[in-house]
CSV table of C-alpha atoms in Angstrom, one decimal:
chain,number,residue,atom,x,y,z
A,1,UNK,CA,100.1,119.2,71.7
A,2,UNK,CA,102.0,115.8,70.9
A,3,UNK,CA,98.7,114.3,70.2
A,4,UNK,CA,97.6,117.0,67.9
A,5,UNK,CA,101.3,117.1,66.3
A,6,UNK,CA,101.1,113.1,65.9
A,7,UNK,CA,97.8,113.5,64.2
A,8,UNK,CA,98.7,115.6,61.9
A,9,UNK,CA,102.4,114.7,60.9
A,10,UNK,CA,103.9,117.9,62.4
A,11,UNK,CA,106.1,119.1,65.2
A,12,UNK,CA,105.2,120.1,68.5
A,13,UNK,CA,106.7,123.1,68.2
A,14,UNK,CA,104.4,124.0,64.9
A,15,UNK,CA,101.5,123.2,66.8
A,16,UNK,CA,102.5,125.4,69.8
A,17,UNK,CA,103.1,128.4,67.2
A,18,UNK,CA,99.9,127.7,65.7
A,19,UNK,CA,98.1,127.5,68.6
A,20,UNK,CA,99.8,130.9,70.3
A,21,UNK,CA,99.4,132.7,67.0
A,22,UNK,CA,103.3,132.8,66.5
A,23,UNK,CA,104.9,133.5,63.3
A,24,UNK,CA,106.5,130.6,61.2
A,25,UNK,CA,103.5,128.8,60.3
A,26,UNK,CA,101.3,129.0,57.3
A,27,UNK,CA,97.8,130.3,57.3
A,28,UNK,CA,96.7,127.2,55.8
A,29,UNK,CA,98.6,124.8,58.5
A,30,UNK,CA,97.2,127.1,61.2
A,31,UNK,CA,93.8,126.6,60.4
A,32,UNK,CA,94.2,123.0,60.1
A,33,UNK,CA,95.7,122.8,63.6
A,34,UNK,CA,93.2,124.8,65.2
A,35,UNK,CA,90.5,122.6,63.2
A,36,UNK,CA,92.1,119.5,64.5
A,37,UNK,CA,92.2,121.1,68.1
A,38,UNK,CA,88.6,121.5,68.0
A,39,UNK,CA,87.8,118.1,66.5
A,40,UNK,CA,90.0,116.2,69.2
A,41,UNK,CA,88.0,118.4,72.2
A,42,UNK,CA,90.5,120.9,72.9
A,43,UNK,CA,89.4,124.6,72.5
A,44,UNK,CA,91.5,126.3,70.3
A,45,UNK,CA,89.6,129.4,69.0
A,46,UNK,CA,90.9,133.0,68.9
A,47,UNK,CA,91.0,134.2,72.8
A,48,UNK,CA,88.5,136.7,73.5
A,49,UNK,CA,87.0,138.2,76.7
A,50,UNK,CA,84.1,136.1,76.2
A,51,UNK,CA,85.8,132.9,75.6
A,52,UNK,CA,88.1,133.2,78.5
A,53,UNK,CA,87.6,130.3,81.0
A,54,UNK,CA,85.0,131.4,83.6
A,55,UNK,CA,86.2,128.9,86.1
A,56,UNK,CA,88.8,127.2,87.5
A,57,UNK,CA,89.4,123.6,88.8
A,58,UNK,CA,92.1,121.9,90.4
A,59,UNK,CA,93.2,118.2,90.3
A,60,UNK,CA,94.9,117.4,93.5
A,61,UNK,CA,97.7,114.7,92.9
A,62,UNK,CA,100.7,113.2,94.9
A,63,UNK,CA,103.7,111.7,92.9
A,64,UNK,CA,102.1,112.3,89.5
A,65,UNK,CA,105.2,111.3,87.8
A,66,UNK,CA,105.2,107.6,89.3
A,67,UNK,CA,102.7,106.3,86.8
A,68,UNK,CA,101.3,107.0,83.4
A,69,UNK,CA,97.8,105.6,84.8
A,70,UNK,CA,97.4,108.6,86.6
A,71,UNK,CA,98.5,111.0,83.8
A,72,UNK,CA,96.1,109.4,81.3
A,73,UNK,CA,93.2,110.0,83.7
A,74,UNK,CA,94.3,113.6,84.3
A,75,UNK,CA,94.7,114.2,80.4
A,76,UNK,CA,91.0,113.1,79.8
A,77,UNK,CA,89.9,115.2,82.8
A,78,UNK,CA,91.7,118.3,81.1
A,79,UNK,CA,90.1,117.6,77.7
A,80,UNK,CA,86.4,117.1,79.2
A,81,UNK,CA,86.9,120.6,81.5
A,82,UNK,CA,87.9,122.1,78.1
A,83,UNK,CA,84.5,121.5,76.6
A,84,UNK,CA,83.0,123.7,79.1
A,85,UNK,CA,85.9,126.4,78.9
A,86,UNK,CA,87.1,125.5,82.4
A,87,UNK,CA,90.7,125.8,83.4
A,88,UNK,CA,92.2,122.9,84.9
A,89,UNK,CA,95.3,123.6,87.7
A,90,UNK,CA,97.5,121.0,89.0
A,91,UNK,CA,98.1,121.1,92.5
A,92,UNK,CA,100.7,118.8,93.9
A,93,UNK,CA,100.8,117.7,97.4
A,94,UNK,CA,103.5,115.1,99.3
A,95,UNK,CA,102.4,111.6,99.7
A,96,UNK,CA,102.2,111.5,103.3
A,97,UNK,CA,101.4,114.3,106.0
A,98,UNK,CA,104.1,116.0,108.3
A,99,UNK,CA,104.1,118.0,111.1
A,100,UNK,CA,103.4,121.8,110.1
A,101,UNK,CA,102.1,121.1,106.7
A,102,UNK,CA,99.8,123.5,105.4
A,103,UNK,CA,97.8,123.1,102.2
A,104,UNK,CA,98.8,125.2,99.1
A,105,UNK,CA,96.9,128.6,99.0
A,106,UNK,CA,96.1,127.5,95.4
A,107,UNK,CA,93.5,125.0,96.5
A,108,UNK,CA,91.7,127.3,98.3
A,109,UNK,CA,91.0,129.9,95.5
A,110,UNK,CA,89.7,127.8,92.9
A,111,UNK,CA,85.9,126.6,92.3
A,112,UNK,CA,86.5,122.9,92.7
A,113,UNK,CA,88.7,120.2,93.2
A,114,UNK,CA,89.2,116.8,91.8
A,115,UNK,CA,91.3,114.4,94.4
A,116,UNK,CA,93.4,111.8,92.6
A,117,UNK,CA,95.9,109.2,94.6
A,118,UNK,CA,96.0,111.0,97.8
A,119,UNK,CA,96.1,108.3,100.5
A,120,UNK,CA,97.1,109.6,103.6
A,121,UNK,CA,94.2,110.1,106.0
A,122,UNK,CA,95.2,113.4,107.4
A,123,UNK,CA,95.8,115.0,104.0
A,124,UNK,CA,92.4,113.8,103.0
A,125,UNK,CA,90.8,115.0,106.3
A,126,UNK,CA,92.5,118.7,105.5
A,127,UNK,CA,91.0,118.8,101.5
A,128,UNK,CA,88.0,117.2,103.0
A,129,UNK,CA,87.4,120.2,105.1
A,130,UNK,CA,88.0,123.0,102.3
A,131,UNK,CA,84.5,124.5,101.5
A,132,UNK,CA,84.4,123.6,97.8
A,133,UNK,CA,82.8,121.4,95.4
A,134,UNK,CA,85.1,118.3,95.7
A,135,UNK,CA,85.0,114.8,93.9
A,136,UNK,CA,87.3,111.9,95.3
A,137,UNK,CA,89.0,109.3,93.3
A,138,UNK,CA,89.2,106.5,96.1
A,139,UNK,CA,89.8,107.0,99.5
A,140,UNK,CA,91.3,105.1,102.6
A,141,UNK,CA,89.6,102.7,104.4
A,142,UNK,CA,87.1,103.8,107.2
A,143,UNK,CA,87.0,107.5,105.4
A,144,UNK,CA,84.0,107.6,103.0
A,145,UNK,CA,80.3,109.1,102.9
A,146,UNK,CA,79.2,110.2,105.2
A,147,UNK,CA,82.4,111.2,106.4
A,148,UNK,CA,83.5,112.6,102.9
A,149,UNK,CA,82.1,116.1,102.2
A,150,UNK,CA,82.0,115.3,98.2
A,151,UNK,CA,81.3,113.0,95.7
A,152,UNK,CA,83.4,109.5,95.8
A,153,UNK,CA,84.3,107.6,92.6
A,154,UNK,CA,85.7,104.3,93.0
A,155,UNK,CA,87.3,101.5,90.7
A,156,UNK,CA,84.9,98.6,91.1
A,157,UNK,CA,87.4,95.5,91.9
A,158,UNK,CA,85.7,93.4,94.3
A,159,UNK,CA,83.5,91.5,91.8
A,160,UNK,CA,86.6,91.1,89.3
A,161,UNK,CA,88.8,89.8,91.9
A,162,UNK,CA,86.3,87.3,93.0
A,163,UNK,CA,86.0,85.7,89.7
A,164,UNK,CA,89.7,85.7,89.1
A,165,UNK,CA,90.1,84.1,92.1
A,166,UNK,CA,86.9,81.5,91.5
A,167,UNK,CA,88.7,80.5,88.1
A,168,UNK,CA,92.3,80.0,89.9
A,169,UNK,CA,90.2,77.4,92.4
A,170,UNK,CA,88.4,75.9,89.7
A,171,UNK,CA,91.4,75.2,87.8
A,172,UNK,CA,92.8,73.4,90.3
A,173,UNK,CA,94.9,75.9,92.4
A,174,UNK,CA,93.8,75.8,95.9
A,175,UNK,CA,96.7,77.4,97.9
A,176,UNK,CA,96.4,80.8,96.8
A,177,UNK,CA,98.2,84.0,98.2
A,178,UNK,CA,97.1,87.7,98.2
A,179,UNK,CA,99.7,90.7,98.1
A,180,UNK,CA,98.6,94.1,98.6
A,181,UNK,CA,98.4,96.9,101.5
A,182,UNK,CA,94.7,96.8,101.8
A,183,UNK,CA,94.9,99.8,104.4
A,184,UNK,CA,96.4,101.9,101.8
A,185,UNK,CA,93.0,102.6,99.7
A,186,UNK,CA,89.8,101.2,99.8
A,187,UNK,CA,89.9,99.7,96.2
A,188,UNK,CA,92.9,97.7,97.8
A,189,UNK,CA,90.6,96.7,100.4
A,190,UNK,CA,87.8,95.7,98.3
A,191,UNK,CA,90.1,93.6,96.1
A,192,UNK,CA,91.1,91.8,99.1
A,193,UNK,CA,87.4,91.3,100.0
A,194,UNK,CA,86.9,89.7,96.6
A,195,UNK,CA,89.5,87.3,97.1
A,196,UNK,CA,88.4,86.3,100.7
A,197,UNK,CA,84.6,86.0,98.8
A,198,UNK,CA,85.8,83.4,96.5
A,199,UNK,CA,88.0,81.3,99.2
A,200,UNK,CA,84.9,81.5,101.3
A,201,UNK,CA,82.2,80.5,98.5
A,202,UNK,CA,84.5,77.6,97.7
A,203,UNK,CA,84.7,76.4,101.1
A,204,UNK,CA,88.5,76.8,101.2
A,205,UNK,CA,90.4,78.5,104.1
A,206,UNK,CA,92.0,82.1,103.7
A,207,UNK,CA,95.5,81.3,105.0
A,208,UNK,CA,96.7,84.5,106.2
A,209,UNK,CA,100.4,83.1,106.2
A,210,UNK,CA,100.3,83.5,102.3
A,211,UNK,CA,98.8,87.0,102.0
A,212,UNK,CA,100.8,90.5,102.4
A,213,UNK,CA,98.4,92.9,103.4
A,214,UNK,CA,100.2,95.0,105.7
A,215,UNK,CA,101.5,98.8,105.1
A,216,UNK,CA,104.2,98.8,102.3
A,217,UNK,CA,106.8,101.4,102.4
A,218,UNK,CA,106.9,103.9,99.5
A,219,UNK,CA,110.3,103.5,98.6
A,220,UNK,CA,110.9,99.9,99.8
A,221,UNK,CA,108.2,97.8,97.9
A,222,UNK,CA,110.5,95.4,96.1
A,223,UNK,CA,112.2,94.8,99.4
A,224,UNK,CA,109.4,94.0,101.6
A,225,UNK,CA,107.8,92.1,99.1
A,226,UNK,CA,110.8,90.0,98.7
A,227,UNK,CA,111.3,89.7,102.2
A,228,UNK,CA,107.8,88.3,102.6
A,229,UNK,CA,108.2,85.9,99.6
A,230,UNK,CA,111.5,84.6,101.2
A,231,UNK,CA,110.1,83.7,104.3
A,232,UNK,CA,107.6,81.3,102.8
A,233,UNK,CA,108.9,78.1,103.0
A,234,UNK,CA,106.8,76.8,99.9
A,235,UNK,CA,105.1,79.2,97.3
A,236,UNK,CA,101.3,79.4,96.9
A,237,UNK,CA,99.9,77.8,93.4
A,238,UNK,CA,99.1,81.4,92.7
A,239,UNK,CA,99.3,84.9,93.9
A,240,UNK,CA,96.4,87.4,93.4
A,241,UNK,CA,98.0,90.9,93.3
A,242,UNK,CA,96.0,94.1,94.1
A,243,UNK,CA,97.9,95.8,91.0
A,244,UNK,CA,100.1,95.4,88.2
A,245,UNK,CA,102.6,97.7,89.9
A,246,UNK,CA,102.7,94.9,92.8
A,247,UNK,CA,102.5,91.9,90.4
A,248,UNK,CA,105.7,93.5,88.9
A,249,UNK,CA,107.5,93.3,91.9
A,250,UNK,CA,106.5,89.9,92.3
A,251,UNK,CA,107.5,88.9,89.0
A,252,UNK,CA,110.7,90.4,89.6
A,253,UNK,CA,111.6,88.6,92.7
A,254,UNK,CA,111.0,85.1,91.0
A,255,UNK,CA,113.4,86.1,88.4
A,256,UNK,CA,116.3,87.4,90.2
A,257,UNK,CA,115.7,85.1,93.3
A,258,UNK,CA,115.5,81.8,91.1
A,259,UNK,CA,113.0,80.4,93.4
A,260,UNK,CA,111.2,77.4,92.3
A,261,UNK,CA,107.5,78.1,91.8
A,262,UNK,CA,104.9,75.0,92.1
A,263,UNK,CA,103.8,73.1,88.7
A,264,UNK,CA,101.5,75.8,86.9
A,265,UNK,CA,101.9,78.7,89.1
A,266,UNK,CA,100.2,81.7,88.0
A,267,UNK,CA,100.5,85.5,89.2
A,268,UNK,CA,97.7,88.1,88.6
A,269,UNK,CA,97.1,91.7,88.8
A,270,UNK,CA,95.0,94.7,88.4
A,271,UNK,CA,94.9,98.1,86.1
A,272,UNK,CA,96.0,96.3,83.0
A,273,UNK,CA,99.2,98.7,83.1
A,274,UNK,CA,101.6,98.8,80.1
A,275,UNK,CA,104.3,100.3,81.9
A,276,UNK,CA,105.6,97.2,83.7
A,277,UNK,CA,107.4,95.1,81.2
A,278,UNK,CA,107.7,92.0,82.9
A,279,UNK,CA,104.1,91.6,83.3
A,280,UNK,CA,102.3,93.8,80.7
A,281,UNK,CA,100.4,91.7,78.3
A,282,UNK,CA,101.5,88.5,80.1
A,283,UNK,CA,99.5,88.2,83.2
A,284,UNK,CA,95.5,88.0,84.0
A,285,UNK,CA,94.7,91.7,85.1
A,286,UNK,CA,91.7,93.9,85.3
A,287,UNK,CA,91.3,96.5,82.4
A,288,UNK,CA,90.3,100.2,83.9
A,289,UNK,CA,89.2,102.7,81.4
A,290,UNK,CA,91.1,105.7,81.9
A,291,UNK,CA,89.4,107.9,79.2
A,292,UNK,CA,85.8,107.2,80.8
A,293,UNK,CA,87.1,107.6,84.2
A,294,UNK,CA,88.5,110.8,83.4
A,295,UNK,CA,85.2,112.2,81.5
A,296,UNK,CA,83.3,110.7,84.5
A,297,UNK,CA,85.5,112.6,87.1
A,298,UNK,CA,85.2,115.9,85.3
A,299,UNK,CA,81.3,115.5,84.7
A,300,UNK,CA,80.8,115.1,88.3
A,301,UNK,CA,82.9,117.8,89.7
A,302,UNK,CA,80.8,120.0,87.0
A,303,UNK,CA,77.2,118.8,88.3
A,304,UNK,CA,78.7,119.2,92.0
A,305,UNK,CA,79.9,122.7,91.2
A,306,UNK,CA,76.7,123.7,89.6
A,307,UNK,CA,74.3,121.8,92.4
A,308,UNK,CA,76.4,122.1,95.5
A,309,UNK,CA,73.2,121.4,97.8
A,310,UNK,CA,72.8,118.1,96.3
A,311,UNK,CA,73.3,114.9,98.9
A,312,UNK,CA,76.8,113.5,98.0
A,313,UNK,CA,77.0,110.5,95.8
A,314,UNK,CA,79.1,107.2,95.7
A,315,UNK,CA,79.6,106.0,91.7
A,316,UNK,CA,81.6,102.7,91.0
A,317,UNK,CA,83.1,102.6,87.5
A,318,UNK,CA,82.9,99.0,86.1
A,319,UNK,CA,85.8,97.3,85.0
A,320,UNK,CA,86.6,94.3,82.8
A,321,UNK,CA,88.8,91.1,83.3
A,322,UNK,CA,91.6,90.5,80.9
A,323,UNK,CA,92.3,86.6,81.1
A,324,UNK,CA,95.7,85.8,79.5
A,325,UNK,CA,98.5,83.1,79.8
A,326,UNK,CA,97.4,79.5,81.0
A,327,UNK,CA,94.2,80.8,82.9
A,328,UNK,CA,92.9,82.5,79.6
A,329,UNK,CA,93.3,78.9,78.1
A,330,UNK,CA,91.5,77.3,81.0
A,331,UNK,CA,88.8,79.9,80.8
A,332,UNK,CA,88.0,79.1,77.2
A,333,UNK,CA,87.8,75.2,77.8
């Protein structure tokens, strides 16, 4: 509704009235809003028996409020499914399994699942066992086909992080660190492997003392990253982070601690996330096209629901490096 309101220069309440046939909106404006809704991919035609959604899919999420990154993906899933007149339902789950937890009844009564940002192996296993068409965005290390009973979509990161690390080395920065919980997600592990690949290709040792790859507590990222950095006698010449989320904690530590950094110190991230003001548009990162990702997830589940006997697939969504700051200038030379 906000997107429609913004595009037409009106209010959300006016859009709501127009789409739900409430009084208080002129016929001309109502028709204009409904036309714009269809143009933008939302189903806004008059509700009739034959126009009702034939199927209901659920997107399963944990902590959806934590990042606009996830909400953008969900938004585009919803838009894409609306084109096929499929109803989308949100199912919220905890971040971690606790003894006695059972899946919400809602996930057992839908026609398919898209599983997002669930990174607890026990919870993934419970979802995996449901006899429904499923598409997973990412997984935990060690749990992937053939263990997964559904399609798996991964954000490609190994190649991009390998290239970023190569550029750092070629720029003369050879004492490098990595920060990110590699046991949390397969994509985090892939990014760390890309980091290690570049060091190996350049015949440089991987200094484990400069890398924080252990589990990070859900609510204590800043404290644990700060403790790790405090424990380093000397900071590395660059720190490669598994995400912009992690990078913003490192940047905050450097600002608040007043810690001296080596000359030419650089910080890099992943996701090109605009939410974290201290690093947004300031550091080299990797752009993830959330609109394409949302559409791909929706269409994969549509295919899986229509062809349940087809073998599960693994799909990598390509990404693009966004060079910024000194590394961008050095890249252009």
